[in-house]
Amino acid sequence: MATQAIDPAGERPFTRLTPDGDAAPIRRMLAEEVPVAIEFDGVGYAVLMATPQHVEELVQGFALSERLVEPQDAPFDVDVHIAPQGLVARATLPAGRAERLLARVRHRATDSSCGLCGIENLEQALRPLPQVEARSCADRVAIFRALAGLEAQQPLNRATGAAHAAAWADATGTIRLVREDVGRHNAFDKLVGSMRRTDADWDGGFALLSSRCSYELVEKAVLSGCPLLVTISAPTSLAVERAAAAGLPLVVLARGDAVLASPGAAIG
């Protein structure tokens, strides 16, 4: 089904207050946020708070970031249903991935069962990442070109001021695809999921995110085979450490006048 069948949140009334004591009624468009319950092979796995568009892509990218599937696996079927409280997305994983699902479900079920399990939880949270083998051909001109073009391709954020964007830019800095969501992780999962479902690869380009660079976004980039991650805001220390260990070049605090490149980012 088309997830766009969900009605948009539309405008809501507010009162605009100014320092000089003025008060005026206004209406403002809001970004929609609903619970999305994800089931894999009939097993309830997670509930994400997300914008209810491109849910099939969200589930595809989320499965990759959860390591339930591999990048070379064929796209899987996702059926999205409207429920009174939100959306239910039922997915069928590729053959041979059931054991991964059961192992992850077992881990989630024992997250708080005993004190010693905390050690295992830390190991699960910081599982080793594969090495990034692809290389980006983008130079600084491409990065600044993509930065300049991103705002025009964020219609949801332009209307609401409440959405993150994840973009795929090619080696010249031309933006090839953008996905938006109220959650920065969801936006990136949607982008990765869309690329996987259309059999697109990074093709020497890079990912451009409108958010800060957290370690979770680094992991999603690595697991998707992204050769270069560019974020508009700053990274965390763990994000930098995880990216360096996996060989993922970072460009952060990317603004129109300057960017910061990590030591491993050979940006010309």
Protein backbone atom coordinates (compact mmCIF):
# COMPACT_ATOMS: atom_id res chain seq x y z
CA MET A 1 0.00 0.00 0.00
CA ALA A 2 1.07 3.60 -0.39
CA THR A 3 2.11 4.97 2.97
CA GLN A 4 1.33 8.45 1.68
CA ALA A 5 -2.34 7.58 2.30
CA ILE A 6 -1.82 8.84 5.85
CA ASP A 7 -3.18 12.39 6.06
CA PRO A 8 -0.53 15.06 6.65
CA ALA A 9 -0.51 16.69 10.06
CA GLY A 10 -1.48 19.99 8.47
CA GLU A 11 -1.53 23.33 10.22
CA ARG A 12 -1.99 23.89 13.94
CA PRO A 13 -2.84 27.09 15.82
CA PHE A 14 -0.22 28.93 17.89
CA THR A 15 0.18 32.37 19.40
CA ARG A 16 3.21 34.38 18.29
CA LEU A 17 4.73 36.32 21.19
CA THR A 18 7.31 39.09 20.78
CA PRO A 19 9.57 40.80 23.34
CA ASP A 20 7.59 44.05 23.07
CA GLY A 21 4.42 42.37 24.37
CA ASP A 22 2.70 41.76 21.05
CA ALA A 23 0.61 38.58 20.69
CA ALA A 24 -0.89 37.37 17.43
CA PRO A 25 -2.59 34.14 16.40
CA ILE A 26 -0.85 32.19 13.64
CA ARG A 27 -1.09 28.75 12.08
CA ARG A 28 1.96 26.63 11.36
CA MET A 29 2.50 23.47 9.36
CA LEU A 30 3.80 20.55 11.44
CA ALA A 31 5.81 17.51 10.45
CA GLU A 32 3.91 14.30 11.07
CA GLU A 33 5.33 11.77 13.53
CA VAL A 34 3.68 8.40 14.12
CA PRO A 35 4.64 5.05 15.67
CA VAL A 36 5.82 2.52 13.07
CA ALA A 37 5.77 -1.04 14.41
CA ILE A 38 8.19 -3.25 12.46
CA GLU A 39 7.74 -7.00 12.21
CA PHE A 40 10.25 -9.33 10.57
CA ASP A 41 9.01 -12.80 9.61
CA GLY A 42 6.06 -12.39 11.96
CA VAL A 43 8.21 -11.37 14.93
CA GLY A 44 7.63 -7.96 16.52
CA TYR A 45 11.05 -6.32 16.43
CA ALA A 46 10.90 -2.56 17.04
CA VAL A 47 8.69 0.51 17.14
CA LEU A 48 10.15 3.64 15.56
CA MET A 49 8.75 7.14 15.77
CA ALA A 50 8.91 8.29 12.17
CA THR A 51 7.41 10.38 9.41
CA PRO A 52 4.95 8.07 7.61
CA GLN A 53 6.34 8.34 4.09
CA HIS A 54 8.72 5.88 2.38
CA VAL A 55 8.17 3.32 5.15
CA GLU A 56 9.20 0.40 2.94
CA GLU A 57 12.57 2.09 2.42
CA LEU A 58 12.85 2.80 6.14
CA VAL A 59 12.40 -0.87 6.98
CA GLN A 60 14.91 -1.94 4.30
CA GLY A 61 17.58 0.43 5.61
CA PHE A 62 16.79 -0.37 9.24
CA ALA A 63 17.27 -4.10 8.62
CA LEU A 64 20.71 -3.41 7.14
CA SER A 65 21.75 -1.19 10.05
CA GLU A 66 20.54 -3.88 12.47
CA ARG A 67 22.70 -6.41 10.56
CA LEU A 68 19.72 -8.62 9.88
CA VAL A 69 20.64 -8.57 6.17
CA GLU A 70 23.75 -7.97 4.11
CA PRO A 71 24.22 -5.27 1.44
CA GLN A 72 24.29 -7.95 -1.27
CA ASP A 73 20.94 -9.45 -0.22
CA ALA A 74 18.04 -8.82 -2.57
CA PRO A 75 15.42 -6.30 -1.45
CA PHE A 76 12.64 -7.93 0.56
CA ASP A 77 8.89 -7.48 0.66
CA VAL A 78 7.37 -5.00 3.11
CA ASP A 79 3.62 -4.65 3.62
CA VAL A 80 2.54 -1.47 5.39
CA HIS A 81 -0.84 -1.29 7.11
CA ILE A 82 -2.61 1.61 8.74
CA ALA A 83 -3.55 0.93 12.35
CA PRO A 84 -5.56 3.15 14.73
CA GLN A 85 -2.37 4.19 16.55
CA GLY A 86 0.01 4.41 13.60
CA LEU A 87 1.51 2.03 11.04
CA VAL A 88 2.45 -1.65 11.07
CA ALA A 89 5.20 -2.70 8.64
CA ARG A 90 5.45 -6.46 8.07
CA ALA A 91 8.60 -7.59 6.30
CA THR A 92 9.82 -10.96 5.04
CA LEU A 93 13.59 -11.33 5.32
CA PRO A 94 15.59 -13.10 2.60
CA ALA A 95 16.04 -16.84 2.95
CA GLY A 96 18.78 -17.83 5.36
CA ARG A 97 18.50 -14.75 7.62
CA ALA A 98 16.10 -16.19 10.18
CA GLU A 99 18.86 -17.15 12.61
CA ARG A 100 20.15 -13.59 12.69
CA LEU A 101 16.68 -12.38 13.52
CA LEU A 102 16.22 -14.92 16.32
CA ALA A 103 19.65 -14.12 17.75
CA ARG A 104 18.86 -10.39 17.86
CA VAL A 105 15.45 -11.01 19.38
CA ARG A 106 17.00 -13.23 22.05
CA HIS A 107 19.53 -10.52 22.85
CA ARG A 108 16.84 -7.89 23.16
CA ALA A 109 14.82 -10.16 25.45
CA THR A 110 17.76 -10.54 27.87
CA ASP A 111 18.89 -6.90 27.87
CA SER A 112 17.94 -6.37 31.54
CA SER A 113 17.73 -9.88 32.87
CA CYS A 114 20.87 -9.77 35.04
CA GLY A 115 23.82 -7.62 35.99
CA LEU A 116 26.35 -9.63 34.01
CA CYS A 117 24.33 -9.17 30.86
CA GLY A 118 25.41 -5.55 30.87
CA ILE A 119 28.83 -6.67 29.65
CA GLU A 120 27.23 -8.46 26.71
CA ASN A 121 25.05 -5.43 26.03
CA LEU A 122 28.13 -3.21 25.73
CA GLU A 123 29.69 -5.68 23.33
CA GLN A 124 26.51 -5.71 21.25
CA ALA A 125 26.33 -1.92 21.23
CA LEU A 126 29.90 -1.61 19.94
CA ARG A 127 30.17 -4.62 17.65
CA PRO A 128 33.15 -4.57 15.25
CA LEU A 129 32.49 -2.84 11.96
CA PRO A 130 33.68 -4.02 8.55
CA GLN A 131 36.27 -1.99 6.71
CA VAL A 132 35.04 0.51 4.15
CA GLU A 133 36.43 -0.64 0.81
CA ALA A 134 34.84 1.89 -1.55
CA ARG A 135 36.47 5.24 -2.09
CA SER A 136 34.85 8.56 -2.83
CA CYS A 137 36.05 10.64 -5.79
CA ALA A 138 34.49 13.84 -4.43
CA ASP A 139 36.67 16.87 -3.78
CA ARG A 140 35.93 20.01 -1.77
CA VAL A 141 34.21 21.63 -4.75
CA ALA A 142 31.75 18.72 -4.85
CA ILE A 143 31.09 18.93 -1.12
CA PHE A 144 30.37 22.67 -1.20
CA ARG A 145 28.17 22.18 -4.26
CA ALA A 146 26.08 19.58 -2.46
CA LEU A 147 25.83 21.77 0.63
CA ALA A 148 24.57 24.65 -1.49
CA GLY A 149 21.93 22.47 -3.13
CA LEU A 150 20.59 20.61 -0.10
CA GLU A 151 18.13 23.16 1.25
CA ALA A 152 16.19 23.32 -2.00
CA GLN A 153 15.56 19.58 -1.77
CA GLN A 154 14.06 19.58 1.73
CA PRO A 155 10.38 20.40 1.17
CA LEU A 156 9.23 18.93 4.49
CA ASN A 157 11.77 20.90 6.50
CA ARG A 158 11.04 24.04 4.51
CA ALA A 159 7.36 23.75 5.41
CA THR A 160 7.80 22.71 9.04
CA GLY A 161 11.35 23.40 10.23
CA ALA A 162 11.26 20.03 11.97
CA ALA A 163 12.77 17.44 9.62
CA HIS A 164 16.23 16.03 9.05
CA ALA A 165 17.54 15.20 5.58
CA ALA A 166 19.86 12.49 4.28
CA ALA A 167 21.17 12.96 0.76
CA TRP A 168 23.17 10.90 -1.72
CA ALA A 169 25.47 13.13 -3.75
CA ASP A 170 27.57 11.88 -6.63
CA ALA A 171 31.26 12.58 -7.14
CA THR A 172 30.53 15.99 -8.68
CA GLY A 173 28.34 17.08 -5.76
CA THR A 174 25.08 16.69 -7.66
CA ILE A 175 22.40 15.49 -5.27
CA ARG A 176 20.85 12.33 -6.66
CA LEU A 177 18.39 11.46 -3.89
CA VAL A 178 17.10 12.95 -0.63
CA ARG A 179 14.95 11.48 2.11
CA GLU A 180 13.47 13.44 5.03
CA ASP A 181 12.16 12.38 8.42
CA VAL A 182 11.67 13.81 11.90
CA GLY A 183 14.41 11.41 13.01
CA ARG A 184 17.94 11.71 11.65
CA HIS A 185 18.45 7.93 11.89
CA ASN A 186 15.18 7.31 10.04
CA ALA A 187 16.12 9.73 7.26
CA PHE A 188 19.40 7.89 6.68
CA ASP A 189 17.72 4.48 6.82
CA LYS A 190 15.19 5.68 4.24
CA LEU A 191 17.98 6.89 1.96
CA VAL A 192 19.96 3.65 2.27
CA GLY A 193 16.80 1.59 1.87
CA SER A 194 15.77 3.46 -1.26
CA MET A 195 19.21 3.00 -2.80
CA ARG A 196 19.13 -0.71 -2.03
CA ARG A 197 15.63 -1.19 -3.43
CA THR A 198 16.65 0.50 -6.69
CA ASP A 199 20.04 -1.27 -6.82
CA ALA A 200 21.93 2.04 -6.65
CA ASP A 201 25.40 2.31 -5.18
CA TRP A 202 27.41 5.28 -3.95
CA ASP A 203 29.27 5.46 -7.27
CA GLY A 204 32.21 7.42 -5.90
CA GLY A 205 29.95 9.94 -4.15
CA PHE A 206 29.04 10.52 -0.53
CA ALA A 207 26.28 10.88 2.04
CA LEU A 208 25.32 14.35 3.25
CA LEU A 209 23.33 14.54 6.50
CA SER A 210 21.68 17.60 8.00
CA SER A 211 22.41 16.41 11.54
CA ARG A 212 25.29 15.97 13.93
CA CYS A 213 27.58 13.01 13.36
CA SER A 214 26.70 10.39 15.98
CA TYR A 215 28.27 6.95 16.19
CA GLU A 216 24.99 5.35 15.05
CA LEU A 217 25.10 7.32 11.80
CA VAL A 218 28.72 6.32 11.30
CA GLU A 219 27.71 2.69 11.69
CA LYS A 220 24.85 3.05 9.22
CA ALA A 221 27.25 4.62 6.72
CA VAL A 222 29.82 1.86 7.12
CA LEU A 223 27.27 -0.96 6.87
CA SER A 224 25.82 0.58 3.71
CA GLY A 225 29.26 0.78 2.08
CA CYS A 226 29.24 4.58 2.04
CA PRO A 227 32.74 5.85 1.09
CA LEU A 228 32.47 9.33 2.68
CA LEU A 229 30.15 10.78 5.32
CA VAL A 230 29.51 14.54 5.43
CA THR A 231 27.47 16.05 8.25
CA ILE A 232 26.40 19.63 8.83
CA SER A 233 26.93 19.51 12.59
CA ALA A 234 29.75 18.29 14.81
CA PRO A 235 30.75 14.68 15.54
CA THR A 236 30.97 12.95 18.89
CA SER A 237 34.27 11.46 20.02
CA LEU A 238 32.90 7.93 19.62
CA ALA A 239 31.76 8.69 16.08
CA VAL A 240 35.27 9.81 15.14
CA GLU A 241 36.81 6.74 16.77
CA ARG A 242 34.41 4.30 15.11
CA ALA A 243 34.86 5.95 11.71
CA ALA A 244 38.65 5.81 11.98
CA ALA A 245 38.58 2.13 12.97
CA ALA A 246 36.43 1.29 9.94
CA GLY A 247 38.34 3.52 7.52
CA LEU A 248 35.38 5.83 6.91
CA PRO A 249 36.47 9.39 5.99
CA LEU A 250 34.47 12.12 7.74
CA VAL A 251 33.76 15.72 6.83
CA VAL A 252 31.95 17.50 9.64
CA LEU A 253 30.71 20.95 10.63
CA ALA A 254 30.10 21.32 6.92
CA ARG A 255 28.96 24.89 6.29
CA GLY A 256 29.01 27.13 3.27
CA ASP A 257 32.25 28.85 4.28
CA ALA A 258 34.31 25.93 5.60
CA VAL A 259 34.29 22.23 6.56
CA LEU A 260 36.40 20.07 8.86
CA ALA A 261 37.95 16.96 7.31
CA SER A 262 39.14 14.03 9.41
CA PRO A 263 42.79 12.92 9.01
CA GLY A 264 41.67 10.00 6.86
CA ALA A 265 39.66 12.14 4.46
CA ALA A 266 41.81 12.85 1.41
CA ILE A 267 39.78 15.79 0.16
CA GLY A 268 41.38 17.77 -2.64
